[in-house]
Each structure stands twice: as C-alpha cells, then as structure tokens.
Coordinates of C-alpha atoms in Angstrom, one line a residue:
M137 CA 0.0 0.0 0.0
T138 CA 1.8 3.1 -1.2
L139 CA 1.1 6.7 -2.3
K140 CA 3.6 8.4 -4.6
I141 CA 3.8 12.2 -3.8
C142 CA 5.4 14.7 -6.1
V143 CA 6.7 18.1 -4.9
A144 CA 6.6 20.6 -7.7
Q145 CA 9.7 22.6 -6.7
L146 CA 9.3 25.1 -9.5
N147 CA 10.4 28.7 -10.3
F148 CA 7.3 30.8 -10.6
C149 CA 7.0 34.5 -11.7
V150 CA 5.0 37.0 -9.8
G151 CA 2.0 38.1 -11.7
D152 CA 2.3 35.5 -14.5
M153 CA -0.8 33.6 -13.5
P154 CA -1.3 31.9 -17.0
G155 CA 2.4 30.9 -17.1
N156 CA 2.4 29.7 -13.5
A157 CA -0.8 27.7 -14.1
Q158 CA 0.8 26.1 -17.2
K159 CA 3.8 25.1 -15.2
I160 CA 1.6 23.4 -12.6
I161 CA -0.4 21.6 -15.4
D162 CA 2.8 20.4 -17.1
A163 CA 4.2 19.2 -13.8
A164 CA 1.0 17.4 -12.8
R165 CA 0.9 15.6 -16.1
T166 CA 4.5 14.5 -15.8
A167 CA 4.1 13.4 -12.2
Y168 CA 0.9 11.5 -13.0
A169 CA 2.6 9.7 -15.8
G170 CA 5.3 8.7 -13.3
G171 CA 2.7 7.2 -10.9
A172 CA 2.2 10.2 -8.5
R173 CA -1.3 10.7 -7.1
L174 CA -0.6 13.8 -5.0
L175 CA 1.1 16.9 -6.3
L176 CA 2.1 19.6 -3.9
T177 CA 2.9 23.1 -5.2
P178 CA 4.6 25.8 -3.1
E179 CA 2.9 28.6 -1.2
L180 CA 1.1 31.1 -3.5
A181 CA 2.4 29.2 -6.5
I182 CA -0.4 30.4 -8.8
C183 CA 0.7 34.1 -8.5
G184 CA 4.3 33.9 -7.3
Y185 CA 5.7 35.0 -3.9
A186 CA 5.6 37.8 -2.9
A187 CA 3.2 39.9 -4.9
E188 CA 3.2 42.7 -2.3
D189 CA 0.5 45.4 -3.0
L190 CA -0.8 43.5 -6.0
F191 CA -2.7 41.5 -3.4
L192 CA -4.7 44.7 -2.7
R193 CA -6.1 44.7 -6.3
P194 CA -9.4 42.8 -6.7
S195 CA -8.5 42.1 -10.3
F196 CA -5.3 40.4 -9.2
I197 CA -7.3 38.0 -6.9
Q198 CA -9.8 37.3 -9.7
A199 CA -6.9 36.5 -12.1
C200 CA -5.6 34.0 -9.5
D201 CA -9.1 32.4 -9.2
D202 CA -9.3 32.1 -13.0
A203 CA -5.8 30.5 -13.1
V204 CA -6.8 27.9 -10.4
N205 CA -9.9 27.1 -12.3
L206 CA -7.9 26.6 -15.5
V207 CA -5.6 24.1 -13.6
A208 CA -8.7 22.3 -12.3
R209 CA -10.2 22.0 -15.8
E210 CA -7.0 20.9 -17.6
L211 CA -6.3 18.2 -15.0
A212 CA -9.9 17.0 -14.7
G213 CA -9.1 13.9 -16.8
L214 CA -6.3 12.6 -14.5
K215 CA -8.3 10.2 -12.5
G216 CA -7.3 9.8 -8.9
L217 CA -4.8 12.8 -8.9
T218 CA -5.0 15.3 -6.1
V219 CA -3.3 18.7 -6.6
V220 CA -2.7 21.3 -3.9
V221 CA -2.3 24.8 -5.4
G222 CA -1.1 27.7 -3.3
T223 CA -3.2 30.8 -4.1
P224 CA -4.6 34.0 -2.5
T225 CA -8.4 33.9 -2.0
H226 CA -11.0 36.5 -1.1
G227 CA -12.7 36.1 2.3
N228 CA -16.3 36.3 3.2
T229 CA -16.8 39.7 1.5
G230 CA -16.0 38.5 -2.0
H231 CA -14.8 40.9 -4.7
G232 CA -11.1 40.6 -3.9
G233 CA -11.5 40.7 -0.2
G234 CA -11.6 43.4 2.4
L235 CA -12.6 47.0 2.8
R236 CA -10.3 49.8 1.7
T237 CA -10.8 53.6 2.0
K238 CA -8.3 56.5 1.8
S239 CA -7.9 56.2 5.6
M240 CA -8.3 52.6 6.6
A241 CA -8.2 49.0 5.5
V242 CA -9.7 45.8 6.8
Q243 CA -8.3 42.7 5.0
Q244 CA -10.6 39.8 4.2
R245 CA -8.4 37.8 1.8
H246 CA -6.4 34.7 2.7
N247 CA -3.1 33.2 1.9
A248 CA -4.6 29.9 1.0
A249 CA -4.4 26.6 -0.8
K250 CA -7.0 24.8 -2.9
V251 CA -7.2 21.0 -3.1
L252 CA -8.2 20.0 -6.6
R253 CA -9.3 16.6 -7.7
E254 CA -10.7 15.6 -11.1
G255 CA -11.9 19.1 -12.0
R256 CA -13.3 20.1 -8.7
V257 CA -12.1 22.1 -5.7
M258 CA -12.4 19.7 -2.8
E259 CA -11.1 21.8 0.0
T260 CA -9.8 25.4 0.6
Y261 CA -7.4 25.9 3.5
A262 CA -6.4 29.4 4.7
K263 CA -3.1 29.9 6.4
R264 CA -3.5 30.4 10.2
E265 CA -0.2 31.9 11.2
L266 CA 0.8 35.1 9.3
P267 CA 4.4 36.2 9.6
N268 CA 5.1 39.9 10.0
Y269 CA 8.8 40.2 10.5
Q270 CA 12.0 40.3 8.5
V271 CA 10.9 40.5 4.8
F272 CA 7.3 39.4 5.6
D273 CA 4.3 41.7 5.5
E274 CA 1.5 39.1 5.4
R275 CA -0.8 40.9 7.9
R276 CA -0.8 43.9 5.5
Y277 CA -2.5 41.7 3.0
F278 CA -4.2 38.7 4.6
T279 CA -6.4 37.8 7.5
P280 CA -5.6 34.5 9.4
G281 CA -7.6 31.4 8.7
Q282 CA -9.4 29.5 11.5
G283 CA -9.9 26.1 10.0
V284 CA -8.2 22.7 9.6
C285 CA -7.7 20.9 6.4
V286 CA -7.4 17.1 6.2
F287 CA -8.0 15.4 2.9
Q288 CA -7.7 12.0 1.3
A289 CA -5.0 11.4 -1.4
G290 CA -4.8 8.2 -3.3
E291 CA -7.5 5.6 -3.8
G292 CA -8.7 2.6 -2.0
E293 CA -6.1 0.9 0.2
D294 CA -3.5 3.4 -0.9
A295 CA -5.4 6.4 0.4
I296 CA -3.7 8.5 3.0
S297 CA -5.2 11.3 5.1
I298 CA -3.1 14.4 4.5
G299 CA -3.0 17.4 7.0
L300 CA -2.3 20.5 5.0
L301 CA -0.3 23.4 6.5
I302 CA 1.1 26.6 4.9
C303 CA 4.7 27.6 5.8
E304 CA 4.5 29.6 9.1
D305 CA 1.7 27.2 10.3
A306 CA 4.4 24.5 10.8
W307 CA 6.5 26.8 13.0
F308 CA 3.8 26.7 15.6
E309 CA 2.4 23.7 17.5
E310 CA -1.3 24.2 17.2
P311 CA -2.0 23.9 13.5
A312 CA -0.1 20.5 13.3
R313 CA -1.8 19.3 16.5
L314 CA -5.2 20.2 15.2
A315 CA -4.5 18.4 11.9
K316 CA -3.5 15.2 13.7
A317 CA -6.6 15.5 15.9
A318 CA -8.7 15.7 12.7
G319 CA -7.2 12.4 11.4
A320 CA -4.1 13.4 9.5
E321 CA -1.6 10.6 8.9
L322 CA 1.0 12.8 7.1
L323 CA 1.7 16.5 7.2
A324 CA 2.1 18.3 3.9
V325 CA 3.7 21.8 4.3
I326 CA 3.7 24.1 1.3
N327 CA 6.2 27.0 1.6
A328 CA 7.8 30.2 0.2
S329 CA 10.5 30.7 2.8
P330 CA 13.3 33.2 1.7
F331 CA 16.9 32.1 1.8
H332 CA 19.6 33.2 4.0
V333 CA 22.8 31.4 4.9
G334 CA 21.9 28.5 7.2
K335 CA 18.2 28.7 6.7
G336 CA 17.9 25.2 5.2
G337 CA 19.2 23.6 8.3
E338 CA 17.0 25.8 10.5
R339 CA 13.9 24.6 8.6
E340 CA 14.8 21.0 8.8
L341 CA 15.5 21.4 12.6
M342 CA 12.1 23.1 13.2
M343 CA 10.2 20.6 11.1
R344 CA 11.9 17.8 13.0
S345 CA 10.5 19.2 16.2
R346 CA 7.0 19.4 14.6
V347 CA 7.3 15.7 13.5
Q348 CA 8.5 14.5 16.9
A349 CA 5.6 16.4 18.7
T350 CA 2.9 14.9 16.5
G351 CA 4.4 11.5 15.6
L352 CA 3.5 12.2 11.9
P353 CA 5.8 12.1 8.9
L354 CA 6.2 15.3 7.0
V355 CA 6.7 16.5 3.4
Y356 CA 8.0 20.0 3.0
A357 CA 7.3 21.5 -0.5
H358 CA 9.4 24.6 -1.2
L359 CA 9.7 27.3 -3.9
V360 CA 12.8 28.0 -6.0
G361 CA 13.8 31.2 -7.8
G362 CA 14.7 34.8 -7.4
Q363 CA 12.1 37.6 -6.8
D364 CA 13.6 41.1 -6.6
E365 CA 15.8 41.1 -3.4
I366 CA 14.8 37.6 -2.1
V367 CA 15.8 34.2 -3.3
F368 CA 14.1 30.8 -2.6
E369 CA 16.5 27.9 -2.7
G370 CA 14.2 24.9 -3.1
H371 CA 15.7 22.3 -0.7
S372 CA 12.3 20.6 -0.3
F373 CA 12.6 17.6 2.0
A374 CA 10.7 14.7 3.7
L375 CA 11.0 13.5 7.3
Q376 CA 10.1 10.2 8.8
A377 CA 7.7 10.0 11.8
D378 CA 10.7 9.8 14.2
G379 CA 12.3 12.9 12.6
A380 CA 14.9 11.1 10.5
L381 CA 15.6 12.6 7.1
A382 CA 13.8 10.6 4.4
G383 CA 14.7 12.7 1.4
R384 CA 15.9 16.1 0.2
A385 CA 15.6 17.7 -3.2
E386 CA 18.4 19.6 -5.0
S387 CA 18.9 23.2 -4.0
F388 CA 18.6 26.1 -6.3
K389 CA 17.2 24.0 -9.1
E390 CA 13.7 23.2 -10.4
N391 CA 12.8 19.6 -9.4
L392 CA 9.9 17.3 -9.5
F393 CA 10.8 15.7 -6.2
A394 CA 9.3 12.3 -5.7
V395 CA 8.4 10.9 -2.3
Q396 CA 6.9 7.5 -1.8
A397 CA 4.7 7.0 1.3
E398 CA 4.5 3.3 2.2
R399 CA 2.1 2.1 4.9
I400 CA 3.8 -0.2 7.4
P401 CA 2.4 -1.5 10.7
G402 CA 1.8 1.5 13.0
T403 CA 3.0 4.3 10.7
L404 CA 4.0 5.5 7.3
K405 CA 7.5 5.2 5.9
L406 CA 8.7 7.8 3.4
V407 CA 11.2 6.9 0.6
A408 CA 13.0 9.6 -1.5
D409 CA 16.4 10.6 -2.8
I410 CA 18.7 12.6 -0.6
E411 CA 20.8 15.5 -1.9
P412 CA 24.1 15.5 0.0
G413 CA 24.8 18.3 2.4
R414 CA 26.3 21.5 1.0
S415 CA 28.7 24.1 2.3
N416 CA 27.5 27.6 3.2
E417 CA 29.8 29.0 0.4
A418 CA 28.1 26.8 -2.2
D419 CA 24.7 27.9 -1.1
L420 CA 25.7 31.5 -1.0
W421 CA 27.2 31.3 -4.6
D422 CA 24.1 29.6 -6.0
A423 CA 21.8 32.1 -4.3
L424 CA 23.7 35.1 -5.8
V425 CA 23.8 33.4 -9.3
L426 CA 20.1 32.6 -9.2
G427 CA 19.2 36.1 -7.9
V428 CA 21.0 37.7 -10.8
R429 CA 19.7 35.3 -13.4
D430 CA 16.1 35.7 -12.4
Y431 CA 16.2 39.5 -11.8
L432 CA 17.5 40.0 -15.4
G433 CA 15.5 37.2 -17.0
K434 CA 12.2 37.9 -15.4
N435 CA 12.5 41.7 -16.1
G436 CA 13.6 41.2 -19.7
F437 CA 17.1 42.8 -19.5
P438 CA 19.3 41.5 -22.5
G439 CA 22.5 41.5 -20.4
A440 CA 24.6 43.2 -17.8
I441 CA 27.3 45.8 -17.7
L442 CA 29.7 46.7 -14.8
G443 CA 32.7 48.8 -14.0
L444 CA 35.7 46.5 -13.6
S445 CA 38.3 48.3 -11.5
G446 CA 40.8 45.6 -10.8
G447 CA 39.5 45.3 -7.2
I448 CA 38.0 42.5 -5.3
D449 CA 34.3 43.6 -5.3
S450 CA 34.0 44.1 -9.1
A451 CA 35.9 40.9 -9.7
L452 CA 33.5 38.9 -7.6
V453 CA 30.4 40.5 -9.2
L454 CA 31.8 39.7 -12.6
A455 CA 32.4 36.1 -11.7
I456 CA 28.8 35.9 -10.4
A457 CA 27.4 37.6 -13.5
V458 CA 29.1 35.2 -15.9
D459 CA 28.0 32.2 -14.0
A460 CA 24.4 33.6 -14.0
L461 CA 24.2 34.8 -17.6
G462 CA 27.0 33.5 -19.6
A463 CA 30.0 35.5 -20.9
D464 CA 28.2 36.7 -24.0
K465 CA 25.7 38.7 -22.0
V466 CA 28.2 40.5 -19.7
R467 CA 30.2 43.6 -20.6
T468 CA 32.9 45.2 -18.5
V469 CA 34.4 48.7 -18.6
M470 CA 37.6 49.8 -17.0
M471 CA 37.5 53.6 -16.4
P472 CA 40.9 54.7 -15.2
S473 CA 41.6 58.0 -13.4
P474 CA 44.8 59.7 -12.6
Y475 CA 45.1 57.6 -9.5
T476 CA 44.5 54.1 -11.0
A477 CA 47.5 51.9 -10.4
D478 CA 49.1 50.0 -13.3
I479 CA 48.4 46.7 -11.6
S480 CA 44.6 47.5 -11.6
W481 CA 44.7 47.8 -15.4
V482 CA 46.7 44.5 -15.7
D483 CA 44.4 42.6 -13.3
A484 CA 41.2 43.9 -14.8
R485 CA 42.3 42.9 -18.3
E486 CA 43.5 39.5 -17.2
M487 CA 40.2 38.7 -15.4
A488 CA 38.1 39.8 -18.4
Q489 CA 40.3 37.5 -20.6
R490 CA 39.9 34.6 -18.2
L491 CA 36.1 34.8 -18.3
K492 CA 36.0 35.7 -22.0
V493 CA 33.8 38.8 -21.6
R494 CA 33.8 42.0 -23.6
Y495 CA 36.3 44.5 -22.0
D496 CA 36.6 48.2 -22.9
E497 CA 38.7 51.0 -21.4
I498 CA 37.3 54.6 -21.2
S499 CA 39.5 57.1 -19.4
I500 CA 37.7 59.5 -17.1
V501 CA 40.7 61.9 -17.0
P502 CA 39.4 64.4 -19.6
E503 CA 36.0 64.7 -17.9
F504 CA 37.7 64.9 -14.4
E505 CA 39.9 67.8 -15.5
A506 CA 36.9 69.5 -17.2
F507 CA 34.9 69.4 -13.9
K508 CA 37.8 70.7 -11.9
G509 CA 38.3 73.5 -14.4
S510 CA 34.6 74.5 -14.3
L511 CA 34.7 74.5 -10.5
A512 CA 38.1 76.1 -10.1
H513 CA 36.7 79.6 -9.3
E514 CA 34.2 78.2 -6.8
F515 CA 36.9 76.0 -5.1
K516 CA 39.7 78.6 -5.2
G517 CA 42.0 78.3 -2.2
L518 CA 40.4 75.0 -1.0
K519 CA 42.3 71.7 -0.7
E520 CA 41.1 68.7 -2.7
D521 CA 39.1 66.3 -0.5
T522 CA 36.2 63.8 -0.9
T523 CA 34.5 66.3 -3.3
E524 CA 37.0 65.5 -6.0
E525 CA 36.9 61.8 -5.1
N526 CA 33.1 61.7 -5.6
I527 CA 33.4 63.6 -8.9
Q528 CA 35.5 60.7 -10.2
A529 CA 32.9 58.1 -9.0
R530 CA 30.1 60.1 -10.6
I531 CA 31.8 60.4 -13.9
R532 CA 32.0 56.6 -13.9
G533 CA 28.4 56.3 -13.0
V534 CA 27.4 58.6 -15.9
F535 CA 29.5 56.5 -18.4
L536 CA 27.9 53.2 -17.2
M537 CA 24.4 54.5 -17.2
A538 CA 24.9 56.0 -20.7
L539 CA 26.0 52.6 -22.0
S540 CA 23.1 51.0 -20.3
N541 CA 20.6 53.5 -21.8
K542 CA 22.1 53.1 -25.3
F543 CA 22.3 49.3 -25.4
G544 CA 19.7 48.1 -22.8
S545 CA 21.9 46.2 -20.5
I546 CA 21.4 46.7 -16.7
V547 CA 24.3 48.2 -14.7
L548 CA 25.3 45.9 -11.8
T549 CA 26.7 47.8 -8.9
T550 CA 29.6 46.4 -7.0
G551 CA 29.3 47.8 -3.4
N552 CA 29.3 45.4 -0.5
K553 CA 27.5 45.4 2.9
S554 CA 30.4 46.9 4.8
E555 CA 30.5 49.9 2.5
M556 CA 26.7 50.3 2.4
A557 CA 26.6 50.2 6.2
T558 CA 29.3 52.9 6.7
G559 CA 28.5 55.1 3.7
Y560 CA 31.8 54.3 2.0
C561 CA 30.2 54.7 -1.3
T562 CA 29.1 57.6 -3.5
L563 CA 25.5 58.6 -4.3
Y564 CA 25.0 58.8 -8.1
G565 CA 28.5 57.4 -8.5
D566 CA 29.4 53.8 -7.6
M567 CA 25.9 53.4 -6.2
A568 CA 24.4 54.2 -9.7
G569 CA 22.9 51.1 -11.3
G570 CA 20.0 48.8 -11.4
F571 CA 20.9 45.8 -9.2
A572 CA 23.3 45.5 -6.3
V573 CA 24.6 42.0 -6.5
I574 CA 26.7 41.8 -3.3
K575 CA 24.9 44.4 -1.3
D576 CA 24.4 41.9 1.5
L577 CA 27.9 40.5 1.6
A578 CA 30.3 41.8 4.3
K579 CA 33.7 42.6 2.9
T580 CA 35.3 39.6 4.8
T581 CA 32.7 37.4 3.1
V582 CA 33.6 38.8 -0.3
F583 CA 37.2 37.6 0.2
K584 CA 36.1 34.2 1.4
L585 CA 33.7 33.7 -1.5
A586 CA 36.3 34.8 -4.0
R587 CA 38.7 32.2 -2.6
W588 CA 35.9 29.6 -2.8
R589 CA 35.1 30.5 -6.4
N590 CA 38.7 30.2 -7.4
E591 CA 38.7 26.7 -6.0
N592 CA 35.4 25.7 -7.5
D593 CA 33.8 26.0 -11.0
P594 CA 30.2 25.1 -10.3
Y595 CA 28.8 26.4 -13.7
G596 CA 31.7 25.4 -16.0
T597 CA 32.6 29.0 -16.9
G598 CA 36.3 28.7 -16.0
A599 CA 38.4 27.7 -13.1
N600 CA 40.3 30.3 -11.0
P601 CA 38.7 33.3 -12.6
I602 CA 40.0 35.9 -10.1
P603 CA 43.7 36.8 -10.3
E604 CA 45.4 36.1 -7.0
R605 CA 46.7 39.6 -6.6
V606 CA 43.2 41.0 -6.7
I607 CA 42.5 39.0 -3.6
T608 CA 45.7 39.7 -1.7
R609 CA 46.4 43.4 -2.4
P610 CA 45.0 45.9 0.1
P611 CA 41.6 47.2 -1.1
S612 CA 41.5 50.7 -2.4
A613 CA 38.9 53.0 -4.1
E614 CA 41.9 54.6 -6.0
L615 CA 40.4 58.1 -5.8
R616 CA 43.5 59.8 -4.4
P617 CA 47.2 58.9 -4.3
D618 CA 48.2 55.8 -2.3
Q619 CA 44.7 55.4 -0.9
T620 CA 43.5 52.3 1.0
D621 CA 40.1 51.5 2.5
Q622 CA 41.7 51.4 6.0
D623 CA 42.6 55.1 5.7
S624 CA 38.9 55.7 6.3
L625 CA 37.5 52.5 8.0
P626 CA 38.6 50.1 10.7
P627 CA 40.1 46.8 9.6
Y628 CA 37.3 44.8 7.9
E629 CA 37.6 41.9 10.4
V630 CA 36.7 44.3 13.2
L631 CA 34.2 46.4 11.2
D632 CA 32.3 43.3 10.0
A633 CA 32.2 41.7 13.4
I634 CA 30.7 45.0 14.8
L635 CA 28.2 45.2 11.9
E636 CA 27.0 41.7 12.6
R637 CA 26.4 42.4 16.3
Y638 CA 24.9 45.9 15.9
M639 CA 23.1 45.8 12.6
E640 CA 22.1 42.1 12.2
N641 CA 21.6 41.2 15.8
D642 CA 20.5 44.5 17.4
Q643 CA 23.2 44.5 20.1
S644 CA 23.7 47.8 21.8
V645 CA 26.9 49.8 21.7
E646 CA 27.6 49.0 25.3
A647 CA 27.1 45.3 24.8
I648 CA 29.5 45.3 21.9
I649 CA 32.1 47.2 24.0
A650 CA 31.6 44.7 26.8
A651 CA 32.4 41.9 24.3
G652 CA 35.9 43.4 23.9
Y653 CA 35.7 45.9 21.1
E654 CA 37.2 49.4 21.5
R655 CA 34.7 52.1 22.5
A656 CA 35.9 54.6 20.0
V657 CA 35.6 52.2 17.1
V658 CA 32.2 50.8 18.1
E659 CA 30.7 54.3 18.5
R660 CA 32.2 55.4 15.2
V661 CA 30.7 52.5 13.4
A662 CA 27.3 53.0 15.0
R663 CA 27.4 56.7 14.0
L664 CA 28.3 55.9 10.4
I665 CA 25.4 53.4 10.1
K666 CA 23.0 56.0 11.5
I667 CA 24.1 59.0 9.4
N668 CA 24.2 57.1 6.1
E669 CA 20.6 55.9 6.2
Y670 CA 19.7 58.5 3.6
K671 CA 22.2 56.9 1.2
R672 CA 20.9 53.4 1.6
R673 CA 17.3 54.6 0.9
Q674 CA 18.6 55.6 -2.6
A675 CA 20.5 52.4 -3.3
P676 CA 19.5 49.8 -5.9
V677 CA 17.7 46.7 -4.7
G678 CA 20.1 43.9 -4.0
I679 CA 20.1 40.2 -3.1
R680 CA 19.4 39.3 0.5
V681 CA 21.6 36.4 1.8
T682 CA 21.7 37.1 5.5
H683 CA 18.9 37.0 8.1
R684 CA 19.0 40.8 8.1
S685 CA 19.9 42.9 5.1
F686 CA 19.6 46.6 4.2
G687 CA 16.3 46.0 2.4
K688 CA 12.8 45.1 3.5
D689 CA 14.0 43.8 6.9
W690 CA 15.8 47.1 7.8
R691 CA 13.3 49.9 8.3
Y692 CA 15.1 52.7 10.2
P693 CA 14.1 56.4 10.1
I694 CA 16.5 58.8 8.3
T695 CA 15.8 61.5 10.9
S696 CA 16.3 60.2 14.4
K697 CA 18.2 61.3 17.6
F698 CA 18.1 57.8 19.2
R699 CA 21.4 56.3 20.1
A700 CA 21.5 52.5 20.6

C-alpha cells in the first residue's frame, strides 16, 4: 500500500498567472505519468511570492481564481490525482476581499491553498499563522484562517489522510496538532521561505520538532527562484515520523521531487532521494547566481554591464554575473583615473580574458579635468578632498548609465554590505545602477567567497577566474594617491564583526564594547550606520543572503536622535 507524492519545486514568476498555471499543469501531467497521485505546489504558487500590494487589487485576486480554475479544468481527466495549489483567495466579503478607503483597510483575503481533484475544488485551506517580521508583511494583505484541512489522497487501500499546512503554520504547535486530531496521517507543508545562509538547516530542525511532537511524517514543499531582493532555494525535503531525514531535493534548481509513502504497521515510511549536504559557500554562490539570473531574466534585460576596477568587489560581481548569464551577456568597462594603479589595469584585463567577456577602457581623465576646471573659481583656495573623489565616481556612473541606456543592459553595482553600512560609497557614483549583487555580503565574506570560487567551478565557466593579486592586495577606491580603505575604515575583520552584532543582531553599543571591542571604534561604526541611512534609501535593490539585510528587513528612520 503506497502513495507516490510529487513536490513541484518550481520557479514561478510573480503576476504571471497563466504561465504559472501552465507550469503546474505540465508538472502534474509529468508526475501523474510517473505514478504520482498527489502533487504539492509551493505557497502562493499560482501568483508567485511575494506579490506585495498587487494583493490589494481585486482584479489580481480574480486572475488568481481564474488560473486555479484553469488548472482544475485541464487536469480533470487525470483520475485519482489530487493537486494542492497555493493561491490567494478572497474572504467572506468577496470581490477581492476586504474594505479599503483612503484612511483605513480591513483585510478579508487569505493566503490559501486549494485542493483539486478531477476538475473540482475539494477543499480550501487558509493559512492560520501570518508572519510579519524580516521581509514578511502578510498581515498587511491577509487575515488569518481558522480552519483545519485534512483530505484524502490516493485511492482505496493506498489512500492516506493528509494534513495541510502553509509555511508559518508549521513553525507553531497548534496547526499541526489540530491536523492530527482531525485524522491526519501525514503533514504536507507548502512553503515560500526566503533564503539566508543556514536557513535550510533551520527549517529541517524546526520541522523535525514538529514531527516529533505529532508523531507524523512530513513532506516540505518549497519554492525555488529569485524575486527582486529575495531568493528561494528549493531544498524541499521529507522527514520520517521519528524525525529522521527521508529525502531532500536539489537546492537552487527546479525539481519534481518524488516521495513515496509506504504504509507499514503503525506508521508511514517515506522513501526519497537525498541530496548531499552543501557548504555555506556553495549555497551563497548559488543564491547570488540565481538572484542575478532571475532578476534580469524575469524583467527582460538583455544583459549586464559593470565597471571593472581591478579590485575584489567588481571581480566577484563579474564572476557571479558570468555564472548567471554567460560571458556573451556580460560587458565590462575599465574607467581609469589619474590615481589608477598600473596593476589595476593589468588585473582587470586579465580577469576579463579569463572569463571571456567584452572589455573596454574609457578614461575619465578628460572629464575629471573638465569638472575641476569648471569649478576652479568656486573651489579657489580650498584643498582637494572627498569632493574630487566623488566627482570621479560620478563620472564613472554617468558613463555606465549612458551605455546602459544606449544598449539596454542593466548596470550591476559592486558595493558590499560593509560599504553600504558605513557610507563608504558615492551617491550617483558607484551606487548608480539597477541591481546591487553583493549588497548583503560583508567585505570579509567577499574575500572568502572569492577564494571559494577560485577553488570551484560550479557552472563550468572557467576555473580560477579571479587573479590572486586581486584577492591579496589591500583594497582601495583609488580616488587619491596611495589610498587604501583602511585610511577611512577600521580593519574589515573588526568592522564586519561589529556590523553583525549591531546591525544584524540588534546588540547595543555598550554590549559590543563589553564583548571586547574598542569604544571609539564601536561608537564610530554605529554613528556611520546612522548618518548614512539616507544613502541606503537611494541604493538599488540587492540580493538578500543574511537574516537581516539593508532591504525590506531594515526599516530605520532617516531622521532620528536615538542612540542605541
């Protein structure tokens, strides 16, 4: 007595309800032909996650309803197949759900799932636990469900009672407990849980506690793909009733993940393939590659362009872009100034050759001298300072954006999290662009990941792409003679450790000092983070890979007198 379950770990596009519906239909037909009688799609699969304020549009909810009905009709002839489709639904009010005026809103729509079988909607389950932290805003759009959903999948002796949960439901005890009380023999959890380093292990650990509390096996169906700043890594899995790992799907790839549920005396046994464990660096690299590929691909950009300086940050972004898009869709431009070292030219050219990308050199010296000439009267008697440094960065930004406008490729910015935190970047200069690839990577992580990429070639685009000297030389913006980053910032090992404590984990200045860091350094870093909020508000969106990034999960006021 067995039931074959298929997890449709697929990459859906927000707002493409017809395309998403077709993906589900194709997956269902393939799974059915392979013997599956239960197909699980991820959370909100029909519309993609997360659709943000599109959820507030009644026409959007109606389009989701239409797409679910299309799936039901197209699969009506697959006798015995049950399909769970994640979708938003309106509540009791109908017409898209909720009451909205210019001054107030009462939500009546649900984050839900519909259980389809042979052309009919058999059950509708509304998510009970709505997350409203980190990147989540579900209480802005949805109201909690109150019900329990247990349905039969399979036929005759092979039928199994399935308890349906949606993502956050499974992080709390009550929804799973109620499902068991209603007769569930197996928990099916559909999810859209954004990636950060280590999140896959956290999920498995939490689901293991849920399994052990209920004594029920569990299948975790997860989304894969990039959506603006967030990435979903797949990593669907199955756990036995005792919490042991029964199976795990590949990460960062679409997969029709098969799980076989076999009834044995006293319980169900799950059988599936198990992807081997992965390093944090491998996960991080794949997340960045997928984030770039989907941001450009889903938004229709024909390629990418970036300023290649001969430094570590632009080198890493180039390697990521080539793995994501292929060398033929990536263009690099070296824009030397009077302060560009000869080794920067050499290393930039060499890296471009190693990765076989287009490489051009456009000097900014004539424009820089022209700016200084035009401003000579205004600046008479004043020493050169960051003003002249920023002019150089802004000339480069103008060049890159001009090439982007003319040829359609998006500019990838190359700033890292350490720079974004402290304001060691120039508005309308190196911050100018459309997508900030390493915005959530601390500088120390940039170096580690560059080392990892030189030792690994996961996409077959070339081994050892980053010249060794790029990794080992002291980092410099090269905007004045003999400049290094540490002229303006603490050593990155110290800076990044303070950032992790202060920015990511909300530790106070005094707590960080008590942990052994110098007061002057900690207070300076905290001040830099505070006074540069206005810059970060104007930065391009970038890929989130930590549990707290400078994006949706960082919402600080620009104007504030509070000192942490």
